[in-house]
């Protein structure tokens, strides 16, 4: 039987288990990436493992999230990361070099390899024909120490692309169509594999836009084949020798095939507050726009910004629009500058930032009260921009550029101009001087630790039973941005006690104080949630900070993959309702008792919970492999590794 691309890569990296869908497997990780906001914690954990240097083929530490540097915290963390990279054999991409996913695509990604990254958009590199997976920092630290990565052997869904995109319709509209079909929930344990003749019409950065936002569907990863287009991209990066062809066999089988005809697509937008709420731009046309933000790891490539510059050439930003561009990398900026596009963008009135996450993570460029903000990024979650009342819409750069000119939602096909086709360059201007290689004398490198770096919090083994209070009950689709905000709070990533003060800040400001009180009174905190709990980012602080506050269990209707793994890594048990309607029988403040927990988990038996307040009882499920049960019982991954 023929094999698909996903199977081919997984098979050559398999170190434990069988490629049977739904079973736990372990794969060898060739490359890792971290970014600074998840990286400091990942490296503290790596240091705690006592391994002398990374064991991967390549590990890169990027600085792209916390670059605001108001106060000493960010700068100190950058120094810490630089010294760790030098000491342990890791490449450091300095602040100013670009957003991790864009730079990785340009300079490091290789077809047929595996990549594990402490950022949920790591699947961007799937555009190059890699299996690239987002995970918590601790999982990445473990991979850097040479251990395999465990995952559920995925279902592979083929997205069969036919036809060719029309002018003004772009890769972003393809992935918004995918989101419209699959939504943001119910796709855990799947891989989207792209195929069909339409694939050859898309450049690598366009493919990367599509794999990037697969993260919003909650899939394990998304992947494209590696073909002639991939070869041309790598050759233009001066890396042709990194190219390997990788295609699905003609008789490859898939769990499901979904056709998308590129020729039929139209400009789309994700409307507030979920990337899965899709409308056509025509439906929104005429809505006044206050802010346009172009860039982020989804749409910040040379081609994206070159098209924007051509649309805006000789035009000016509408007076009621605040217009910002965050290019993807220093390479993108330098190539735009050399080709004259930067001048056109400045002339149009763009506020061009460093090549960083910036507006996307809400640590800068927060829009005005009640703003309508059009963004080319991937997430429009409630509160993410830093302005609670803002309404974020996600579109293509083409649609965003149209609004820059008109000041309102405008279908770019209605602009009275010819579509500015942009060819991919034969050769990019490249310069890796902002990437620092590891030290040749690592023994002499001293690790720098500023006062922002607090001690790693530890956890105790799982108790024989959990007696605790439902400190908060939340609804469906709670994202990690709800659980622990990024934005202005993100500078405390290396200081868990401080950062924990902001857990659930945008949902219930009193959570942290109430949870601390319960913890200090010797009881546990329990979180109750609806469907798809933990959507969005890979930030392990969404588990680590609750752990610090004494949360021992989360009971939800369902969980997202990365967050569920992070909960396990920090000794918090993710439990699901056996009967979903039991969710309605619990209220915030109820006292619950999960009896006989340790023994039941050791024996893989189902759990009974008593609602002491309501005098009721119900059953809970959990889906944990034997290894995960051992991690939970040990009180988390670090203790589990030490015990081993
Ligand atoms: C995001 O887009 O939410 C982030 C910030 O990149 C996160 C990582 C983090 O919280 O540090 C992600 O996507 O994993
Ligand atoms: Fe950065 Fe935004 Fe991409 Fe996250 S989604 S890596 S914050 S640009």
XYZ file of C-alpha atoms and ligand atoms in Angstrom:
666
model
C 0.000 0.000 0.000
C 1.267 3.478 -0.882
C 2.161 5.997 1.820
C 1.279 9.603 2.341
C 3.803 12.321 3.257
C 2.891 12.234 6.954
C 3.383 8.476 7.187
C 6.706 8.685 5.350
C 8.161 11.192 7.802
C 6.695 9.555 10.908
C 7.909 6.121 9.813
C 11.528 7.226 9.432
C 11.436 8.882 12.867
C 9.488 6.271 14.816
C 11.246 5.083 17.974
C 8.341 3.572 19.926
C 4.936 2.187 19.081
C 3.221 1.356 15.811
C 1.775 3.718 13.223
C -1.787 2.851 14.161
C -4.133 5.782 14.329
C -5.096 6.708 17.904
C -2.180 4.849 19.558
C 0.631 6.620 21.392
C 3.862 6.768 19.400
C 7.250 8.345 20.056
C 9.280 10.048 17.338
C 12.864 11.276 17.093
C 13.099 15.047 16.873
C 15.717 16.436 14.458
C 15.267 20.146 15.098
C 13.847 22.285 17.900
C 12.907 25.910 18.135
C 12.015 28.059 21.107
C 10.999 31.693 21.309
C 11.836 33.948 24.223
C 8.385 34.025 25.858
C 8.334 30.245 26.237
C 12.106 29.808 25.976
C 13.308 31.052 29.350
C 11.172 28.442 31.109
C 12.152 25.737 28.605
C 15.856 26.398 29.211
C 15.452 26.551 33.002
C 13.888 23.107 32.682
C 16.633 21.962 30.313
C 19.249 23.128 32.816
C 17.456 21.202 35.562
C 17.926 18.015 33.514
C 21.712 18.320 33.823
C 22.463 17.449 30.182
C 25.772 19.005 28.968
C 24.557 20.026 25.480
C 21.628 19.631 23.113
C 21.380 16.287 21.364
C 19.384 17.390 18.329
C 20.721 18.004 14.802
C 19.804 21.657 15.239
C 18.288 23.763 17.990
C 17.504 27.443 17.568
C 16.502 29.947 20.246
C 14.609 32.931 18.801
C 13.989 36.300 20.413
C 10.878 37.796 18.846
C 8.040 38.053 21.386
C 9.211 40.056 24.398
C 11.089 42.824 22.630
C 9.388 45.890 24.081
C 12.002 46.359 26.821
C 10.048 48.619 29.146
C 12.012 47.921 32.321
C 14.915 45.530 32.666
C 13.008 42.246 32.438
C 13.047 41.557 28.684
C 16.653 42.617 28.191
C 17.801 40.445 31.100
C 15.916 37.474 29.680
C 17.572 38.026 26.280
C 20.982 37.908 27.966
C 20.024 34.700 29.766
C 18.919 33.107 26.481
C 22.093 34.202 24.707
C 24.330 32.723 27.384
C 22.350 29.464 27.508
C 22.529 29.128 23.717
C 26.289 29.669 23.711
C 26.794 27.102 26.471
C 24.540 24.288 25.306
C 25.099 24.200 21.540
C 22.084 26.236 20.422
C 21.896 28.884 17.668
C 20.531 32.225 18.847
C 18.484 34.387 16.524
C 18.780 37.827 18.084
C 15.986 40.324 18.657
C 15.661 42.122 15.334
C 16.341 39.084 13.178
C 12.720 38.143 12.814
C 9.740 36.080 13.881
C 10.762 32.507 14.676
C 8.510 30.796 12.112
C 9.460 33.075 9.224
C 13.190 32.854 9.979
C 13.037 29.095 10.440
C 11.407 28.749 7.051
C 14.035 30.955 5.441
C 17.210 29.714 7.104
C 16.810 26.348 8.835
C 13.823 24.193 7.884
C 14.520 21.065 5.823
C 12.100 18.773 4.004
C 11.602 15.267 5.550
C 12.841 16.387 9.000
C 10.938 16.686 12.272
C 10.755 19.964 14.178
C 9.394 20.494 17.689
C 8.829 24.085 18.769
C 7.630 25.745 21.957
C 5.140 27.774 19.983
C 1.814 26.609 18.614
C 2.553 27.952 15.120
C 5.594 25.721 14.649
C 3.597 23.870 11.915
C 4.425 26.861 9.677
C 7.508 24.847 8.650
C 5.140 22.190 7.278
C 5.125 24.426 4.198
C 8.606 23.023 3.511
C 7.597 19.374 3.832
C 8.508 18.859 7.490
C 6.515 17.359 10.317
C 6.633 20.422 12.550
C 4.739 20.301 15.834
C 4.018 22.858 18.553
C 4.450 21.782 22.172
C 5.015 23.099 25.665
C 8.499 24.273 26.608
C 9.092 21.259 28.824
C 8.444 18.841 25.943
C 10.898 20.827 23.824
C 13.469 20.761 26.643
C 13.088 16.984 26.826
C 13.594 16.732 23.036
C 16.721 18.895 23.279
C 17.997 16.414 25.869
C 17.722 13.740 23.170
C 14.510 12.056 24.302
C 11.759 11.308 21.793
C 8.490 13.225 21.565
C 5.276 11.336 22.373
C 2.086 11.965 20.445
C -1.074 10.215 19.382
C -0.579 8.646 15.966
C -2.706 11.015 13.888
C -5.527 10.592 11.412
C -4.364 12.021 8.100
C -6.883 14.178 6.241
C -5.992 15.051 2.670
C -6.933 18.522 1.569
C -6.990 18.157 -2.168
C -6.344 21.488 -3.853
C -7.638 21.959 -7.365
C -7.473 24.911 -9.739
C -5.628 28.176 -9.156
C -6.320 31.270 -7.053
C -7.846 34.232 -8.854
C -6.267 37.685 -8.594
C -6.888 39.334 -5.177
C -7.560 35.952 -3.536
C -4.679 34.540 -1.518
C -3.326 31.725 0.619
C -4.966 33.327 3.658
C -8.354 32.847 1.997
C -7.466 29.178 1.496
C -6.813 28.610 5.173
C -9.857 30.662 6.201
C -11.844 28.300 3.966
C -10.238 25.367 5.791
C -11.303 26.967 9.085
C -14.817 27.427 7.756
C -14.984 23.720 6.899
C -13.283 22.267 9.961
C -13.900 25.012 12.605
C -11.644 25.511 15.641
C -12.747 22.433 17.533
C -13.003 18.713 17.069
C -9.775 18.252 15.071
C -7.465 17.031 17.833
C -5.308 14.117 16.679
C -5.522 14.944 12.945
C -2.950 16.067 10.400
C -3.937 18.119 7.365
C -1.891 16.952 4.402
C -2.166 19.105 1.289
C -2.052 17.555 -2.150
C -3.558 17.847 -5.604
C -2.512 19.838 -8.645
C -3.375 23.148 -6.930
C -0.339 22.694 -4.650
C 2.056 23.513 -7.515
C 0.461 26.960 -7.871
C 1.497 27.989 -4.344
C 4.942 29.264 -3.305
C 6.551 28.053 -0.054
C 5.565 31.165 1.979
C 1.977 30.777 0.718
C 2.006 27.140 1.788
C 3.404 28.300 5.138
C 0.484 30.718 5.635
C -1.797 27.711 5.243
C 0.119 25.363 7.567
C 0.531 28.189 10.107
C -3.201 28.576 10.665
C -3.897 24.859 10.797
C -2.983 25.512 14.441
C -6.291 27.365 14.777
C -8.162 24.189 13.801
C -6.337 22.359 16.608
C -4.654 19.772 14.360
C -1.349 18.158 15.315
C 0.241 19.726 12.252
C -0.254 20.495 8.553
C 2.135 19.473 5.807
C 2.801 20.062 2.114
C 4.879 17.845 -0.157
C 8.425 18.930 -1.008
C 8.580 19.513 -4.755
C 10.160 21.682 -7.423
C 8.632 24.821 -5.837
C 10.311 23.861 -2.547
C 13.615 23.366 -4.382
C 13.343 26.803 -5.975
C 12.616 28.429 -2.596
C 15.578 26.756 -0.913
C 17.806 27.616 -3.884
C 16.720 31.271 -3.608
C 17.775 31.075 0.048
C 21.173 29.673 -0.983
C 20.210 26.313 0.550
C 19.517 24.109 -2.430
C 21.550 21.295 -0.865
C 18.927 21.103 1.909
C 16.290 20.098 -0.638
C 14.949 16.555 -0.818
C 11.910 15.548 -2.812
C 9.015 14.174 -0.756
C 5.701 13.215 -2.288
C 2.785 11.007 -1.348
C 2.646 7.754 -3.324
C -0.015 7.796 -6.048
C -1.958 5.081 -4.187
C -1.492 6.657 -0.725
C -4.488 6.294 1.563
C -6.076 8.931 3.780
C -8.665 8.835 6.548
C -10.650 11.440 4.659
C -10.261 13.576 1.531
C -11.697 17.071 1.272
C -11.559 18.964 -2.043
C -11.008 22.693 -2.239
C -11.162 24.361 -5.632
C -8.838 27.356 -5.448
C -10.497 28.930 -8.495
C -13.794 29.219 -6.601
C -12.457 30.987 -3.482
C -13.237 34.601 -2.616
C -11.729 37.051 -0.079
C -12.753 36.029 3.441
C -12.450 37.329 6.998
C -12.580 35.725 10.439
C -14.834 37.928 12.553
C -14.748 38.448 16.354
C -13.829 36.565 18.502
C -12.727 33.317 16.885
C -10.635 32.418 13.835
C -13.412 29.984 12.967
C -16.153 32.647 12.518
C -15.880 33.132 8.767
C -17.657 35.670 6.557
C -16.976 36.911 3.038
C -15.418 40.347 2.754
C -18.340 41.344 0.516
C -20.681 40.783 3.482
C -18.571 43.134 5.610
C -17.985 45.765 2.925
C -18.547 49.318 4.114
C -17.789 48.707 7.821
C -15.538 51.536 9.023
C -12.051 50.438 10.052
C -9.861 52.072 12.716
C -6.699 50.022 12.521
C -4.938 47.813 9.970
C -2.062 45.588 11.082
C -0.133 43.679 8.430
C 2.457 41.055 9.327
C 2.827 38.366 12.054
C 4.050 34.846 11.399
C 1.029 34.185 9.153
C 1.469 36.851 6.486
C 4.777 38.645 6.645
C 6.834 37.148 3.839
C 8.561 39.087 1.075
C 5.778 38.246 -1.378
C 3.003 39.310 1.034
C 4.582 42.682 1.722
C 5.686 43.230 -1.873
C 2.054 42.853 -2.986
C 0.950 45.293 -0.265
C 3.594 47.810 -1.370
C 2.415 47.589 -4.966
C -1.232 48.067 -3.947
C -0.267 51.115 -1.867
C 2.297 52.642 -4.228
C 1.464 56.306 -4.729
C -1.507 56.129 -2.309
C -1.891 57.359 1.283
C -3.315 55.767 4.395
C -6.901 56.845 5.089
C -6.958 59.518 7.857
C -9.114 57.421 10.186
C -6.879 54.341 9.959
C -3.826 53.594 12.090
C -1.657 51.431 9.849
C 1.166 49.242 11.129
C 3.379 46.653 9.458
C 5.435 44.036 11.327
C 7.583 42.357 8.677
C 8.496 38.715 9.191
C 12.239 39.026 9.279
C 15.277 41.188 8.769
C 15.681 39.348 5.467
C 12.201 40.437 4.365
C 12.916 44.073 5.291
C 16.289 44.069 3.579
C 14.882 42.598 0.362
C 11.970 45.057 0.384
C 14.450 47.878 0.890
C 16.717 46.735 -1.926
C 13.727 46.427 -4.259
C 12.365 49.878 -3.396
C 9.182 48.615 -1.715
C 10.089 49.909 1.736
C 10.063 53.482 0.450
C 6.592 52.944 -1.064
C 5.274 51.566 2.224
C 6.704 54.457 4.257
C 5.408 56.883 1.697
C 1.909 55.419 2.056
C 2.069 56.138 5.799
C 2.878 52.732 7.279
C 4.282 52.594 10.798
C 6.883 49.887 10.303
C 8.002 48.030 13.413
C 10.883 45.679 14.124
C 10.336 42.207 12.638
C 8.638 40.824 15.777
C 5.309 39.477 17.028
C 4.340 42.938 18.309
C 0.699 43.749 17.527
C -0.190 40.069 17.152
C 0.479 39.301 20.803
C -0.966 42.580 22.045
C 2.155 43.874 23.746
C 2.085 46.952 21.519
C -0.164 48.688 18.973
C -3.308 48.061 21.013
C -6.158 49.703 19.116
C -8.574 52.356 20.364
C -11.680 51.612 22.446
C -14.339 49.690 20.464
C -11.992 49.595 17.467
C -12.516 47.630 14.304
C -9.044 46.265 13.665
C -8.160 44.325 10.520
C -5.169 42.053 11.010
C -3.361 39.569 8.818
C -2.432 37.492 11.875
C -3.979 34.228 13.011
C -5.869 34.900 16.245
C -8.694 37.305 17.045
C -9.456 36.008 20.522
C -11.236 38.253 22.986
C -8.808 40.665 24.644
C -5.754 39.526 22.659
C -4.974 42.942 21.168
C -4.640 44.485 24.617
C -7.903 46.440 24.169
C -10.774 44.484 25.687
C -13.466 46.244 23.688
C -11.731 45.910 20.316
C -13.105 43.777 17.503
C -10.436 41.942 15.545
C -10.948 40.679 11.991
C -8.441 38.392 10.300
C -7.935 38.805 6.558
C -5.390 38.507 3.768
C -2.806 41.252 3.178
C -4.725 42.152 -0.003
C -7.971 42.805 1.907
C -6.067 44.624 4.657
C -4.331 46.880 2.100
C -7.659 47.757 0.501
C -8.942 49.003 3.878
C -5.780 51.076 4.361
C -6.784 53.094 1.317
C -10.552 53.281 1.753
C -10.854 53.339 5.571
C -13.522 50.639 5.448
C -13.926 46.956 4.719
C -13.484 46.687 0.954
C -13.423 43.640 -1.239
C -9.994 44.099 -2.852
C -11.484 42.968 -6.173
C -13.424 46.241 -6.125
C -10.282 48.384 -6.074
C -9.979 50.034 -9.418
C -6.567 48.702 -10.290
C -4.887 45.768 -11.934
C -3.775 42.992 -9.631
C -0.064 43.423 -8.888
C 1.348 39.938 -9.500
C 4.637 39.371 -7.680
C 7.080 36.653 -8.710
C 9.148 34.885 -6.081
C 12.772 36.100 -6.301
C 15.317 33.775 -7.925
C 17.694 34.771 -5.158
C 17.013 36.466 -1.834
C 19.604 38.750 -0.338
C 20.634 36.798 2.768
C 22.749 37.714 5.782
C 22.944 35.550 8.897
C 24.951 37.957 11.019
C 22.087 38.231 13.527
C 22.284 34.507 14.189
C 24.916 33.683 16.781
C 26.493 30.226 16.644
C 27.104 28.290 19.870
C 30.386 28.871 21.697
C 33.441 26.835 20.722
C 34.479 26.880 24.387
C 31.167 26.188 26.162
C 32.887 25.352 29.441
C 33.920 28.978 29.781
C 30.445 30.420 29.228
C 28.792 31.720 32.375
C 25.017 31.706 32.384
C 23.603 35.183 33.041
C 20.607 35.311 35.383
C 18.924 38.642 35.981
C 16.493 39.327 38.834
C 13.472 38.592 36.587
C 14.349 34.899 36.604
C 12.638 33.297 39.555
C 13.115 29.734 40.753
C 11.390 26.907 38.920
C 8.325 25.973 40.946
C 8.056 22.308 41.895
C 5.063 20.092 42.491
C 4.188 17.259 44.853
C 3.099 13.769 43.728
C -0.635 13.285 43.068
C -2.422 12.753 46.426
C -4.567 9.688 47.073
C -7.690 11.807 46.592
C -8.447 15.359 45.536
C -10.673 17.313 47.825
C -11.128 20.778 46.451
C -13.210 23.731 45.404
C -14.429 24.598 41.917
C -12.680 27.950 41.854
C -13.990 28.815 38.415
C -16.501 27.415 35.934
C -16.019 28.545 32.342
C -17.770 27.838 29.045
C -16.722 26.463 25.637
C -13.610 27.386 23.631
C -11.626 28.879 26.492
C -8.258 29.799 24.994
C -4.901 29.998 26.702
C -5.228 33.767 26.201
C -8.204 33.584 28.596
C -6.268 31.402 31.039
C -3.115 33.478 31.192
C -2.872 36.700 29.191
C 0.196 37.514 27.122
C 0.472 41.164 25.994
C 1.743 43.527 28.639
C 1.840 40.700 31.228
C 4.206 38.605 29.163
C 7.349 40.124 30.620
C 6.788 38.000 33.724
C 7.171 34.720 31.844
C 10.374 33.880 33.740
C 8.789 34.668 37.097
C 5.987 32.208 37.777
C 4.913 33.557 41.206
C 4.460 37.033 39.720
C 2.838 35.874 36.446
C 0.402 33.692 38.420
C -1.265 36.835 39.736
C -2.831 37.202 36.271
C -4.369 33.749 35.783
C -7.871 34.158 34.246
C -7.416 37.919 34.510
C -9.647 38.708 31.526
C -12.414 36.342 32.681
C -12.390 36.866 36.435
C -9.869 39.216 38.020
C -10.395 37.717 41.475
C -9.347 34.185 40.444
C -5.714 34.341 41.476
C -6.431 35.772 44.931
C -9.240 33.278 45.583
C -7.142 30.324 44.397
C -4.195 31.403 46.554
C -6.467 31.544 49.601
C -7.817 28.058 48.947
C -4.318 26.684 48.328
C -2.975 28.294 51.512
C -5.874 26.794 53.477
C -4.595 23.356 52.389
C -7.247 22.615 49.764
C -6.970 22.101 46.031
C -8.425 24.251 43.263
C -10.442 22.623 40.480
C -11.333 24.222 37.143
C -14.545 23.223 35.333
C -14.833 23.966 31.607
C -16.833 23.275 28.448
C -15.711 22.111 25.017
C -12.225 22.539 23.571
C -10.549 23.872 26.711
C -7.074 25.354 26.125
C -7.363 26.378 22.474
C -4.615 28.478 20.989
C -1.087 28.889 22.179
C 1.417 26.387 23.481
C 2.245 28.525 26.504
C 2.853 26.089 29.332
C 2.262 28.898 31.807
C -1.444 28.181 31.250
C -0.720 24.986 33.211
C 2.341 25.991 35.229
C 0.746 29.069 36.837
C -2.466 27.207 37.777
C -0.201 24.474 39.235
C 1.560 27.132 41.287
C -1.854 28.294 42.541
C -2.732 24.771 43.694
C -4.924 23.605 40.802
C -4.839 19.806 40.704
C -7.588 18.925 38.219
C -9.411 20.411 35.251
C -12.765 18.839 34.405
C -13.879 19.744 30.877
C -16.134 18.515 28.086
C -13.027 18.269 25.877
C -9.420 19.502 25.705
C -7.075 20.758 23.014
C -3.912 18.734 22.409
C -1.057 21.002 23.478
C -2.791 22.307 26.568
C -3.779 18.844 27.692
C -0.127 17.724 27.342
C 1.006 20.767 29.315
C -1.442 20.006 32.135
C -0.060 16.478 32.362
C 3.524 17.762 32.296
C 2.756 19.874 35.356
C 0.867 17.224 37.281
C -2.662 18.572 36.718
C -5.038 15.827 35.662
C -7.230 16.612 32.609
C -10.583 14.898 33.206
C -13.640 14.738 30.982
C -17.308 14.235 31.849
C -18.604 10.755 31.108
C -22.017 12.363 30.624
C -21.647 15.875 29.231
C -24.790 17.185 30.934
C -23.121 16.659 34.321
C -21.369 19.928 33.478
C -24.697 21.657 34.194
C -24.845 20.146 37.677
C -21.711 21.913 38.963
C -21.343 25.512 40.009
C -18.416 27.645 40.879
C -17.768 27.359 44.620
C -18.924 23.720 44.866
C -16.798 21.396 46.919
C -15.774 18.261 45.015
C -14.127 15.097 46.168
C -12.427 12.871 43.614
C -12.116 9.725 45.631
C -9.571 6.965 45.335
C -7.790 8.947 42.651
C -4.240 7.594 42.893
C -5.284 4.004 42.929
C -7.796 4.404 40.119
C -5.275 6.186 37.893
C -2.603 3.529 38.614
C -5.065 0.848 37.501
C -6.523 2.881 34.619
C -10.019 2.705 36.139
C -12.688 5.351 35.751
C -13.187 7.946 38.466
C -16.087 8.924 40.635
C -16.485 12.450 41.866
C -18.719 13.487 44.744
C -20.213 16.944 44.678
C -20.213 17.458 48.434
C -22.086 20.768 48.156
C -24.908 19.352 46.025
C -24.848 15.845 47.462
C -24.555 14.269 44.007
C -22.114 11.929 42.323
C -20.936 11.539 38.721
C -18.357 9.701 36.623
C -15.265 11.089 34.949
C -13.084 9.797 32.124
C -9.477 10.421 31.249
C -7.489 9.421 28.197
C -3.965 8.889 29.401
C -1.306 6.481 28.179
C 0.570 4.439 30.781
C 3.473 6.882 30.538
C 1.148 9.855 31.063
C -0.457 8.181 34.066
C 3.002 7.734 35.597
C 3.787 11.411 34.935
C 0.536 12.503 36.615
C 1.162 10.279 39.635
C 4.735 11.592 39.974
C 3.380 15.161 40.084
C 4.638 16.149 36.627
C 7.321 15.524 34.041
C 10.338 16.883 35.920
C 9.795 14.600 38.916
C 8.976 11.731 36.558
C 12.310 12.194 34.772
C 14.194 12.481 38.076
C 12.505 9.278 39.364
C 13.521 7.508 36.167
C 0.728 33.110 20.490
O 0.628 33.333 19.294
O -0.248 33.048 21.261
C 2.119 32.877 21.079
C 2.424 34.028 21.970
O 3.063 32.853 20.048
C 2.094 31.540 21.824
C 3.312 31.257 22.595
C 3.391 31.990 23.898
O 2.394 32.192 24.573
O 4.524 32.356 24.259
C 1.831 30.334 20.920
O 1.222 30.460 19.889
O 2.190 29.203 21.299
Fe 4.243 35.672 17.267
Fe 1.708 36.073 16.698
Fe 3.042 34.215 15.442
Fe 2.433 33.867 18.036
S 1.017 33.998 16.324
S 4.420 33.466 17.022
S 2.601 35.989 18.760
S 3.440 36.406 15.334
